[in-house]
Structures are given as C-alpha cells and as structure tokens.
Coordinates of N, CA, C and O and ligand atoms in Angstrom, one line a residue:
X1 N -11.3 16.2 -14.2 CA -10.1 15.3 -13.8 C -8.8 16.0 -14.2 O -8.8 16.9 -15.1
X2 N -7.9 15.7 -13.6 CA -6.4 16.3 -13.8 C -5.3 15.6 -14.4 O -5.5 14.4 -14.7
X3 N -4.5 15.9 -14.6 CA -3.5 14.7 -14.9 C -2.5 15.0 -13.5 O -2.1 16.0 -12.9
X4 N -2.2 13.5 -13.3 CA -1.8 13.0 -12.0 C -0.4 12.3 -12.4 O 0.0 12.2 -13.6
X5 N 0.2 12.0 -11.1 CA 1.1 10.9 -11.5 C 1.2 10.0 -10.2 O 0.8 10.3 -9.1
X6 N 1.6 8.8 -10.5 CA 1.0 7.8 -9.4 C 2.9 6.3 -9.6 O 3.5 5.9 -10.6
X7 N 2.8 6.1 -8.5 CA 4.6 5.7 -8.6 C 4.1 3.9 -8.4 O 3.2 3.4 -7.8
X8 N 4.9 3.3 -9.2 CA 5.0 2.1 -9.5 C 6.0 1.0 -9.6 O 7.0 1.2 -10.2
X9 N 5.6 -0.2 -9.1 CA 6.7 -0.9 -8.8 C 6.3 -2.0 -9.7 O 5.0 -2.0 -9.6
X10 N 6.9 -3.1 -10.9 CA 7.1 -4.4 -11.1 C 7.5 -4.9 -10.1 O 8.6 -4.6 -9.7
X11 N 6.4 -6.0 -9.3 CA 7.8 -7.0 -8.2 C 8.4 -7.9 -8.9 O 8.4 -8.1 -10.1
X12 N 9.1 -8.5 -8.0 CA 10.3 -9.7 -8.0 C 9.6 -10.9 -8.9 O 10.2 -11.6 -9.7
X13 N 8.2 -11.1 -8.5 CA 7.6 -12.3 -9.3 C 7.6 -11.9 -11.1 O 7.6 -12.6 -12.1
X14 N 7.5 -10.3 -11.0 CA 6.8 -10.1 -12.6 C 8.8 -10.1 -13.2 O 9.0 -10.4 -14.4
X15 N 9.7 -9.8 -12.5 CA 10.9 -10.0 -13.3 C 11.6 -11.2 -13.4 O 12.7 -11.4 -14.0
X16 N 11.0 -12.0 -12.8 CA 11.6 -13.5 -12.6 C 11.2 -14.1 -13.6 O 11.9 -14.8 -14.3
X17 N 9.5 -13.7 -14.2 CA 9.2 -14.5 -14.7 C 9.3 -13.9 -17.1 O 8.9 -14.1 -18.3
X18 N 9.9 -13.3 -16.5 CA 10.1 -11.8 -17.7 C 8.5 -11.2 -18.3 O 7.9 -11.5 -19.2
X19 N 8.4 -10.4 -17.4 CA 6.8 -10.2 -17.6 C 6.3 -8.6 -17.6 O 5.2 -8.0 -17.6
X20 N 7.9 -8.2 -17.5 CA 7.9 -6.6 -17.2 C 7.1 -5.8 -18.7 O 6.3 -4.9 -18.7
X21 N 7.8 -6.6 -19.7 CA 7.1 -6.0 -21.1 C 5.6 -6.1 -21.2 O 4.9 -5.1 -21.4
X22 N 4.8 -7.7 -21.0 CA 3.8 -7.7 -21.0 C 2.7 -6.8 -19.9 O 1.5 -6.7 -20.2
X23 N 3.2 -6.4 -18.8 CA 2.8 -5.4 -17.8 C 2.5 -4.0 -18.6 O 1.5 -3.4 -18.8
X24 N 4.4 -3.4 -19.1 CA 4.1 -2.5 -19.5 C 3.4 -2.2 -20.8 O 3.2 -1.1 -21.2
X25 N 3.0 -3.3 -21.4 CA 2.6 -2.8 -22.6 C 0.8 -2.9 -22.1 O 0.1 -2.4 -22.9
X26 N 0.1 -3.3 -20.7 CA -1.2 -3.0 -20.4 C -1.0 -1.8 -19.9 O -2.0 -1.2 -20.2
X27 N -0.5 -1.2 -19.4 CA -0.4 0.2 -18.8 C -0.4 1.2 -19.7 O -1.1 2.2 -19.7
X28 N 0.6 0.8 -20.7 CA 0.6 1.8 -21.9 C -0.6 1.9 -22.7 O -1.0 3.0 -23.3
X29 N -1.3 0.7 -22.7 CA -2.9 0.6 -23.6 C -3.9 1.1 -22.9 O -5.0 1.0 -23.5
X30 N -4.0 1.7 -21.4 CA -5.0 2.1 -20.6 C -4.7 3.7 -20.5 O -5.3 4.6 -19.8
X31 N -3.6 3.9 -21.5 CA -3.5 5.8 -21.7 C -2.8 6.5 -20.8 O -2.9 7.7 -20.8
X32 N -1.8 5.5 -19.6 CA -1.0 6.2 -18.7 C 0.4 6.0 -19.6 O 0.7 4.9 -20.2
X33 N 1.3 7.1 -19.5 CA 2.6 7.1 -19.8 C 3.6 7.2 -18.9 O 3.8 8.0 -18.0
X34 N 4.4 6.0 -19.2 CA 5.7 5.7 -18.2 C 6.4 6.5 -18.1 O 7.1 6.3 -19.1
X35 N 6.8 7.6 -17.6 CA 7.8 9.1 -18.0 C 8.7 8.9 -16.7 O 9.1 9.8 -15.9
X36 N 9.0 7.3 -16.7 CA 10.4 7.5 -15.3 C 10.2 5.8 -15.2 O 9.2 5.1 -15.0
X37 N 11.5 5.5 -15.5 CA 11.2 3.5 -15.4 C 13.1 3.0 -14.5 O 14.3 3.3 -15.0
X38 N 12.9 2.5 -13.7 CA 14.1 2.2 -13.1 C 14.4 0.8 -12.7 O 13.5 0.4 -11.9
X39 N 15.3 -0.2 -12.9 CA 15.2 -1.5 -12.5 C 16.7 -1.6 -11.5 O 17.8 -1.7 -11.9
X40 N 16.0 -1.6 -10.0 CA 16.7 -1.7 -9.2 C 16.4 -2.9 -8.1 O 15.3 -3.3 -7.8
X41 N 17.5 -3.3 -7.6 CA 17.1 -4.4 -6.4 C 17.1 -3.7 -5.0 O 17.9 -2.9 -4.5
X42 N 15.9 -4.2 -4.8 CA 15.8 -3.1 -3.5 C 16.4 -3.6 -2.2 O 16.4 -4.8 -2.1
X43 N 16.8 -2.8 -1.3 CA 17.7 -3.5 -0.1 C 16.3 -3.9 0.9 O 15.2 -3.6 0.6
X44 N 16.7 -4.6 2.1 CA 16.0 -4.8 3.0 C 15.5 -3.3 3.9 O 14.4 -3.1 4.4
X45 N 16.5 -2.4 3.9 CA 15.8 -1.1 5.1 C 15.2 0.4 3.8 O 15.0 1.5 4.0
X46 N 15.1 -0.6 2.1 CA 14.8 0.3 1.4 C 13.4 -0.5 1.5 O 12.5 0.3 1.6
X47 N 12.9 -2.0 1.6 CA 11.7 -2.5 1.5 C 10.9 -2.1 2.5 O 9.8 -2.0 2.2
X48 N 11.2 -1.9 4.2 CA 11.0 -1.9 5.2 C 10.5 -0.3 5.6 O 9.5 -0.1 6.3
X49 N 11.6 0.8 4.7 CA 10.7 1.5 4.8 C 9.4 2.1 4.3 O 8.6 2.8 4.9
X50 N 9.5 1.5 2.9 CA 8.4 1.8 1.6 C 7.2 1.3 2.2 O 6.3 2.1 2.4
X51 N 7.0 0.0 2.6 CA 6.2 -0.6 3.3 C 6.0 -0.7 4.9 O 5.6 -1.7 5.6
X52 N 6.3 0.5 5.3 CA 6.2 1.0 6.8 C 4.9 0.8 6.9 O 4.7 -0.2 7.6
X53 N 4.0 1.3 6.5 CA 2.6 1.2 6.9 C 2.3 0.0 7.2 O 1.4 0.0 8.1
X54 N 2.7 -1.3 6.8 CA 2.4 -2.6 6.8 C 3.2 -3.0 8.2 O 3.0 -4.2 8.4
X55 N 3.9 -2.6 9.1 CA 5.0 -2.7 10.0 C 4.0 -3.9 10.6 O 4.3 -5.0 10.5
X56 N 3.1 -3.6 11.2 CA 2.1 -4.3 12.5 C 1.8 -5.2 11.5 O 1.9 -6.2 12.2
X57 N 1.5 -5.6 10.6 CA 0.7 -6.5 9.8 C 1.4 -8.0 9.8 O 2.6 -7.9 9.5
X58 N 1.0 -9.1 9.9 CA 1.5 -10.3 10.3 C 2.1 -10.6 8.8 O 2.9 -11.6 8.9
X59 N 2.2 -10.2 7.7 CA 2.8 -10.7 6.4 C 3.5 -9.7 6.4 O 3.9 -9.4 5.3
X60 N 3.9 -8.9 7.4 CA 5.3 -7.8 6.9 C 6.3 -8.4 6.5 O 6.5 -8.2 5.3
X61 N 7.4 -9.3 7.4 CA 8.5 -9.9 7.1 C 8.7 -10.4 5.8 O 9.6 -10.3 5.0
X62 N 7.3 -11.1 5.6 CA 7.5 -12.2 4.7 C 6.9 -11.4 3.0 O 6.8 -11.8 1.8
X63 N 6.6 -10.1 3.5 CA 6.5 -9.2 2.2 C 8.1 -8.5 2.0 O 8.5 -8.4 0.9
X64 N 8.7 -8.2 3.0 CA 9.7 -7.4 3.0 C 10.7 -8.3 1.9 O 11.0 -8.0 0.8
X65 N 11.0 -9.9 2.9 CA 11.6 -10.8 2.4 C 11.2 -10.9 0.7 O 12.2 -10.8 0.0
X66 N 10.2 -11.0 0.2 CA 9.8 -11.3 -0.8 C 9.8 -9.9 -2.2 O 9.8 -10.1 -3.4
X67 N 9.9 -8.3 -1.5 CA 10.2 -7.8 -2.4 C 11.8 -7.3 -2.2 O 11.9 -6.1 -2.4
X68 N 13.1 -8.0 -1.7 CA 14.4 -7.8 -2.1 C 14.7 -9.1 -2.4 O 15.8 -9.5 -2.4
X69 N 13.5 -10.0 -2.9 CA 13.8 -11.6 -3.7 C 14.8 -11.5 -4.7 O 15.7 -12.2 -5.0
X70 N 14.3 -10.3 -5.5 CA 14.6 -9.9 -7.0 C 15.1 -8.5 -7.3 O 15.5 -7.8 -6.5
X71 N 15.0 -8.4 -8.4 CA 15.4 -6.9 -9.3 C 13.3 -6.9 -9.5 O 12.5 -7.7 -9.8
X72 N 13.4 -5.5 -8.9 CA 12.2 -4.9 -9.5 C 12.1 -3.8 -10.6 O 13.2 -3.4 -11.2
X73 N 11.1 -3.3 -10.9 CA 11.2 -1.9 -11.8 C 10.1 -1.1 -11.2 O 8.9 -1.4 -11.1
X74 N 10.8 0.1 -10.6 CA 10.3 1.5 -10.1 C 9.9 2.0 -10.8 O 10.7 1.6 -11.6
X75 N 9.2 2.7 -11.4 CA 7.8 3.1 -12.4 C 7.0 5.0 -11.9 O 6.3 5.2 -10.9
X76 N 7.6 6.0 -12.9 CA 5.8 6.7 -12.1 C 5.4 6.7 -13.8 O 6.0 6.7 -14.9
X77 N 4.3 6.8 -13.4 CA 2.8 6.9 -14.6 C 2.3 7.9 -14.4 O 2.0 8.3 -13.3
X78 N 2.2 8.5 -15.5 CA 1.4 10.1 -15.7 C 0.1 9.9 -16.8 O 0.3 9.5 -17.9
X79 N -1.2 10.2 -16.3 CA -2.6 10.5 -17.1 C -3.5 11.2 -15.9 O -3.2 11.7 -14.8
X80 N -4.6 11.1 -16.7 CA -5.9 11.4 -16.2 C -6.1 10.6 -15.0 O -5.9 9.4 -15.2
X81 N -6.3 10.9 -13.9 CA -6.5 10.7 -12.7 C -5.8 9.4 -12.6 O -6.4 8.4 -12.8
X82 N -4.5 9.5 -12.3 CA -3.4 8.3 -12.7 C -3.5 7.2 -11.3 O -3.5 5.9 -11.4
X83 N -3.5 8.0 -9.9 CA -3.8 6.7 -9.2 C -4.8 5.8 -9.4 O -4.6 4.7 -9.8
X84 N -6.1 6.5 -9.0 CA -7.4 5.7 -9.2 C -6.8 4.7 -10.6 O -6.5 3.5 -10.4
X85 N -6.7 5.3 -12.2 CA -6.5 4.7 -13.3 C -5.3 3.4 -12.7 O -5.6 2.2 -12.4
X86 N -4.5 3.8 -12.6 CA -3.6 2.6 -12.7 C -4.2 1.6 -11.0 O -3.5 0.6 -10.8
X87 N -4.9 1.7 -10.2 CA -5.6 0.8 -9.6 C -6.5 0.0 -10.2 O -6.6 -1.3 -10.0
X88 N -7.2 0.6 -10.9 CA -8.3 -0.1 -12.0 C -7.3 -1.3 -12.8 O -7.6 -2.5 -12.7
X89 N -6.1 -0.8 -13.5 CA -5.4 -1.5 -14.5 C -4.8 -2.5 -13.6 O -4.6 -3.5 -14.3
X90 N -4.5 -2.6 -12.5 CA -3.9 -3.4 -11.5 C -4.8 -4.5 -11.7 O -4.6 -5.6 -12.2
X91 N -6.1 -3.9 -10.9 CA -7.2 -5.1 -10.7 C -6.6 -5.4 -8.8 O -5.5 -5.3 -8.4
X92 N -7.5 -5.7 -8.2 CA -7.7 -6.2 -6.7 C -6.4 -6.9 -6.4 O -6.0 -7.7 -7.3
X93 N -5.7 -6.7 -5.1 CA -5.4 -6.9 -4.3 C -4.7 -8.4 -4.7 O -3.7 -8.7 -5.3
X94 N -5.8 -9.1 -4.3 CA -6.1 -10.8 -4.2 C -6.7 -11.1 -5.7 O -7.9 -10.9 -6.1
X95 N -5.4 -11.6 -6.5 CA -5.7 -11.7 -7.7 C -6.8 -12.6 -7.8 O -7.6 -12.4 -8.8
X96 N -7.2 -13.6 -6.9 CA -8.8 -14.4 -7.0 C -10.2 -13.5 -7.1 O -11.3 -13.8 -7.5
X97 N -9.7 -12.0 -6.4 CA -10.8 -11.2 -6.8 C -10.6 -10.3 -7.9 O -11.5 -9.5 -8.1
X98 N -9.5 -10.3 -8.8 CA -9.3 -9.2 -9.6 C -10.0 -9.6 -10.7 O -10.2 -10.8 -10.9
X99 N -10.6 -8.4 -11.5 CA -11.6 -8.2 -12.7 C -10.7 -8.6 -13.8 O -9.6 -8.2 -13.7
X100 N -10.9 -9.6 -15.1 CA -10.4 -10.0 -16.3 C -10.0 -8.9 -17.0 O -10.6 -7.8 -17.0
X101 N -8.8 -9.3 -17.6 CA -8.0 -8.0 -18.0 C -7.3 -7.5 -17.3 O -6.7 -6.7 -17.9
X102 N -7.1 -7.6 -16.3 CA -5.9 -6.6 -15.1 C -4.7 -7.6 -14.8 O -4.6 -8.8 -14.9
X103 N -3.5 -6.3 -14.6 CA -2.5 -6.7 -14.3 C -2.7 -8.3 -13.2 O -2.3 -9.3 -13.4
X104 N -3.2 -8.1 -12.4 CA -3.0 -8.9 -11.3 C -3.7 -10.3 -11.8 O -3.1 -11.4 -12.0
X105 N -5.6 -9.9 -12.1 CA -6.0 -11.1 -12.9 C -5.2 -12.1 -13.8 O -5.5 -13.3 -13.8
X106 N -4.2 -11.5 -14.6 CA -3.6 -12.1 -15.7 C -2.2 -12.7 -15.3 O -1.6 -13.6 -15.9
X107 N -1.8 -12.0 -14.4 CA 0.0 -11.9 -14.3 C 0.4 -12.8 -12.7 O 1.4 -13.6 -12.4
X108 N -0.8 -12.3 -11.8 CA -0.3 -12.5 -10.3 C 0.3 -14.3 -10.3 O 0.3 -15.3 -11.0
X109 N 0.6 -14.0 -9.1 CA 1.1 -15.4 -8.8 C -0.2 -16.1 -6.9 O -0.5 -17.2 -6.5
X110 N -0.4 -14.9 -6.4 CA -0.8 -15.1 -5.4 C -0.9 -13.9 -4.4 O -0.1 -13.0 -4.6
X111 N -1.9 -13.7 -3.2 CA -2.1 -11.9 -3.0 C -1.0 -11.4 -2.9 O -0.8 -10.2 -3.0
X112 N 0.2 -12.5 -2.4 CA 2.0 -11.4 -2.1 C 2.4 -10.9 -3.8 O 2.5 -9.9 -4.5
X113 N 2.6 -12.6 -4.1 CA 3.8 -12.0 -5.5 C 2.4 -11.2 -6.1 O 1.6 -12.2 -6.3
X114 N 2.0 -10.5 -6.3 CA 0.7 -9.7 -7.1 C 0.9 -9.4 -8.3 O 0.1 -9.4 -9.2
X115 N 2.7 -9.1 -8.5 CA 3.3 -8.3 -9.7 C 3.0 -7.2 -9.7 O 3.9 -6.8 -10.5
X116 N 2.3 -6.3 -9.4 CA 2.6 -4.7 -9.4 C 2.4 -3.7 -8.2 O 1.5 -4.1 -7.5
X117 N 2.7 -3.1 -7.9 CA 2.0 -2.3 -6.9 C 1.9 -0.6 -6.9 O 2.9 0.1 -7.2
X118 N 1.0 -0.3 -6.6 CA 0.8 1.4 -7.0 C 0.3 2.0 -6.3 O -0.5 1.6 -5.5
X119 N 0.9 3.5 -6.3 CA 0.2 4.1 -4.8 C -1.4 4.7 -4.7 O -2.0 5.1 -5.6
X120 N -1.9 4.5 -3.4 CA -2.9 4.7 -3.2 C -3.8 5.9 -2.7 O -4.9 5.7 -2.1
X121 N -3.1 7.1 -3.1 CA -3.6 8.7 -3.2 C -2.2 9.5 -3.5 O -1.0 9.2 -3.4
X122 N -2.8 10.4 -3.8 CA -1.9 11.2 -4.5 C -1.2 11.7 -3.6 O -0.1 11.9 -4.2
X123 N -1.2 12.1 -2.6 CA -0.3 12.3 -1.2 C 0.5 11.2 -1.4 O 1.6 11.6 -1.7
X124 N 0.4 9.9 -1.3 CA 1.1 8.7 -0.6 C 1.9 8.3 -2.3 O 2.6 7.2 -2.3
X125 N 1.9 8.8 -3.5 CA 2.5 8.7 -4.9 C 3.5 9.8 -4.8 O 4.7 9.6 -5.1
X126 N 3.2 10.5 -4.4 CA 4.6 11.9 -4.3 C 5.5 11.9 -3.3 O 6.6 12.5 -3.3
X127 N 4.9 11.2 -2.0 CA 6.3 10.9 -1.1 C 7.1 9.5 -1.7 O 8.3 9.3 -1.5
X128 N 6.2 8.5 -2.4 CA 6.9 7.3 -3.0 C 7.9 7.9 -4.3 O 9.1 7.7 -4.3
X129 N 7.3 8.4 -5.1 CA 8.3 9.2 -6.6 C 9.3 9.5 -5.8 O 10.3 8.7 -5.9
X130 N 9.4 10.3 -5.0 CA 10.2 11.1 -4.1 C 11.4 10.1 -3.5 O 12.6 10.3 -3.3
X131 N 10.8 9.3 -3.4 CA 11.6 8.2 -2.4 C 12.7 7.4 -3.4 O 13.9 7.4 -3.2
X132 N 12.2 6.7 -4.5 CA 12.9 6.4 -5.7 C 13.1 7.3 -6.6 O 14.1 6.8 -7.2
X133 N 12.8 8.5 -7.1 CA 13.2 9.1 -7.8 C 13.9 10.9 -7.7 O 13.3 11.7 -6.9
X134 N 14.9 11.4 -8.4 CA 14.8 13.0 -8.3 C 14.8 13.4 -9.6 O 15.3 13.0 -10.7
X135 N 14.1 14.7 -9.2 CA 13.2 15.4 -10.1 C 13.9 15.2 -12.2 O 13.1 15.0 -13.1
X136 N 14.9 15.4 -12.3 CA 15.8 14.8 -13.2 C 15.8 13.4 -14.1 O 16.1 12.9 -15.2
X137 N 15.2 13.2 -13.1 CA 14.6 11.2 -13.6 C 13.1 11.5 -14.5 O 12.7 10.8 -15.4
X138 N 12.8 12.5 -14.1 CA 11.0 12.2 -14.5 C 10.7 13.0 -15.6 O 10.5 14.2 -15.3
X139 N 10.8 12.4 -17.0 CA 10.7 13.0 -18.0 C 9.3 12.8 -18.6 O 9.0 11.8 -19.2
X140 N 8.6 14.1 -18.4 CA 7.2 13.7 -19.0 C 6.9 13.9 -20.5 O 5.7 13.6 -20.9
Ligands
LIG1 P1 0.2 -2.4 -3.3 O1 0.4 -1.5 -2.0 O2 1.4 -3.4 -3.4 O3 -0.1 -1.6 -4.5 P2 -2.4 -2.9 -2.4 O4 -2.5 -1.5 -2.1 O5 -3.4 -3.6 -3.3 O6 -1.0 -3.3 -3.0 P3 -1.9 -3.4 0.4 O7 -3.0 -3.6 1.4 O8 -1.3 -2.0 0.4 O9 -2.4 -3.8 -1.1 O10 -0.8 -4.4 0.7 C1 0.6 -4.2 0.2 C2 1.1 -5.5 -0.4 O11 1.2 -6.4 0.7 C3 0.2 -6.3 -1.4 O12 0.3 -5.8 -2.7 C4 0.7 -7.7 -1.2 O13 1.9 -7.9 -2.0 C5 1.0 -7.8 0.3 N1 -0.2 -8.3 1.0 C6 -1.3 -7.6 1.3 N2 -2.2 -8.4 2.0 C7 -1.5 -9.6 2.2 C8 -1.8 -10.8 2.8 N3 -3.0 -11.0 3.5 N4 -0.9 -11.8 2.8 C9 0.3 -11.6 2.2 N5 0.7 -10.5 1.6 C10 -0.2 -9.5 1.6
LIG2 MG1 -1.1 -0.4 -1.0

C-alpha cells in the first residue's frame, strides 16, 4: 500500500449543524491526516462543476442547490491507501445502509445531506485537490 491523498468536503448539513469537529476528530482516529482544511461557500458554477458527473442524474439540481446551502470545509487527507480508507470512514452512500461507526451512519441527515464526501479513485482526488487547492495549501 502507498500513501495516498484523497480530497474532502464537510457539507452544508455537517456545518449547520456544528459537526465539523466531531467529523474531524473520526478521520483523525482512522490514521488519515488533514494536511489542507478550507471553509468556503461554494458558488453555484463551483458546485455544478465538481459534480459534473452527476449532470444527467435526476437529483442534480437539487444536489447543486443543497451544497451552496452553506459554508462547507474542503479537506485533502493523506495515509495509507487514503481513498479506499476514508470511503470505509465515510460508511455508504445512503446512510440507512452505512456500517456503525461511520461518518454517515452517525452524522447523515439523509442520502443528499450525507455530511461528507470523498473522492472515488485516485485520478478523480487529484483533479478535485487541484480544483480547491494549490500546491502551497497542502502541508503534509
Ligand atoms: P460523494 O461523491 O459525495 O462522496 P458518493 O460517492 O457516496 O458520495 P455519489 O453517487 O458520487 O455518492 O453521489 C454524490 C452525492 O450525490 C451523494 O453524496 C449525495 O449527496 C447525492 N446523491 C446521490 N444519490 C442520490 C439520490 N438518489 N438522491 C439524492 N441525492 C443523491
Ligand atoms: Mg461520489
């Protein structure tokens, strides 16, 4: 295994509800280190493009709408195989299926507000870092 880094968002539900600390303090106990944390509100054609992939998908709008609800926190995480790792700490999707102990199991509000989101290969974490962060920001 390698050490990786994998880019991360608190949404709008986890800062509404002040839940950013209790998030980060499971991420920090599963052995990934925060080495770049930013709390910005994201615009509509900054949501629209992060979640391009989702374009065709019938909950686009109402995802787009839902993460410039709030102030989020931009996140990358650095460990041992840091995407896969921080999907595990996440927990599923649809917090009704996420495993006890996970971000989502414990925190979510519902499969939108989820409270976290993380990228899902290491290709698709380095064009997201990239997209919120420059090289300057990421102090490992
Ligand atoms: P993320 O990309 O946020 O880490 P994910 O990879 O687990 O989550 P994706 O399939 O990439 O899930 O969906 C991106 C986001 O879109 C989800 O985190 C959730 O906020 C929202 N979403 C996904 N499926 C649905 C759905 N069926 N209805 C409403 N929102 C959804
Ligand atoms: Mg995804």
């Amino acid at each position: 295994m390698a050490t990786e880094r994998t880019f991360s968002i608190l949404k709008p539900d986890a800062t509404r509800r002040n839940l950013t600390g209790a998030i980060n303090a499971k991420i920090e106990a599963s052995g990934l280190r925060i080495v770049a944390q930013k709390r910005i509100h994201m615009t509509t054609a900054q949501a629209e493009t992060f979640y391009g992939v989702h374009s065709e998908r019938g909950f686009f709008r109402e995802l787009v709408t839902f993460m410039t609800s709030g102030p989020v926190v931009v996140q990358v995480l650095e460990g041992e195989n840091a995407v896969a790792q921080y999907r595990e700490v996440m927990g599923a999707t649809n917090p009704a299926n996420a495993a006890p102990g996970t971000i989502r199991k414990e925190f979510a509000e519902s499969i939108e507000a989820n409270s976290a989101h993380g990228s899902d290969s290491t290709e698709n974490a380095a064009i997201e870092i990239a997209y919120f962060f420059s090289g300057c920001e990421i102090v490992g």
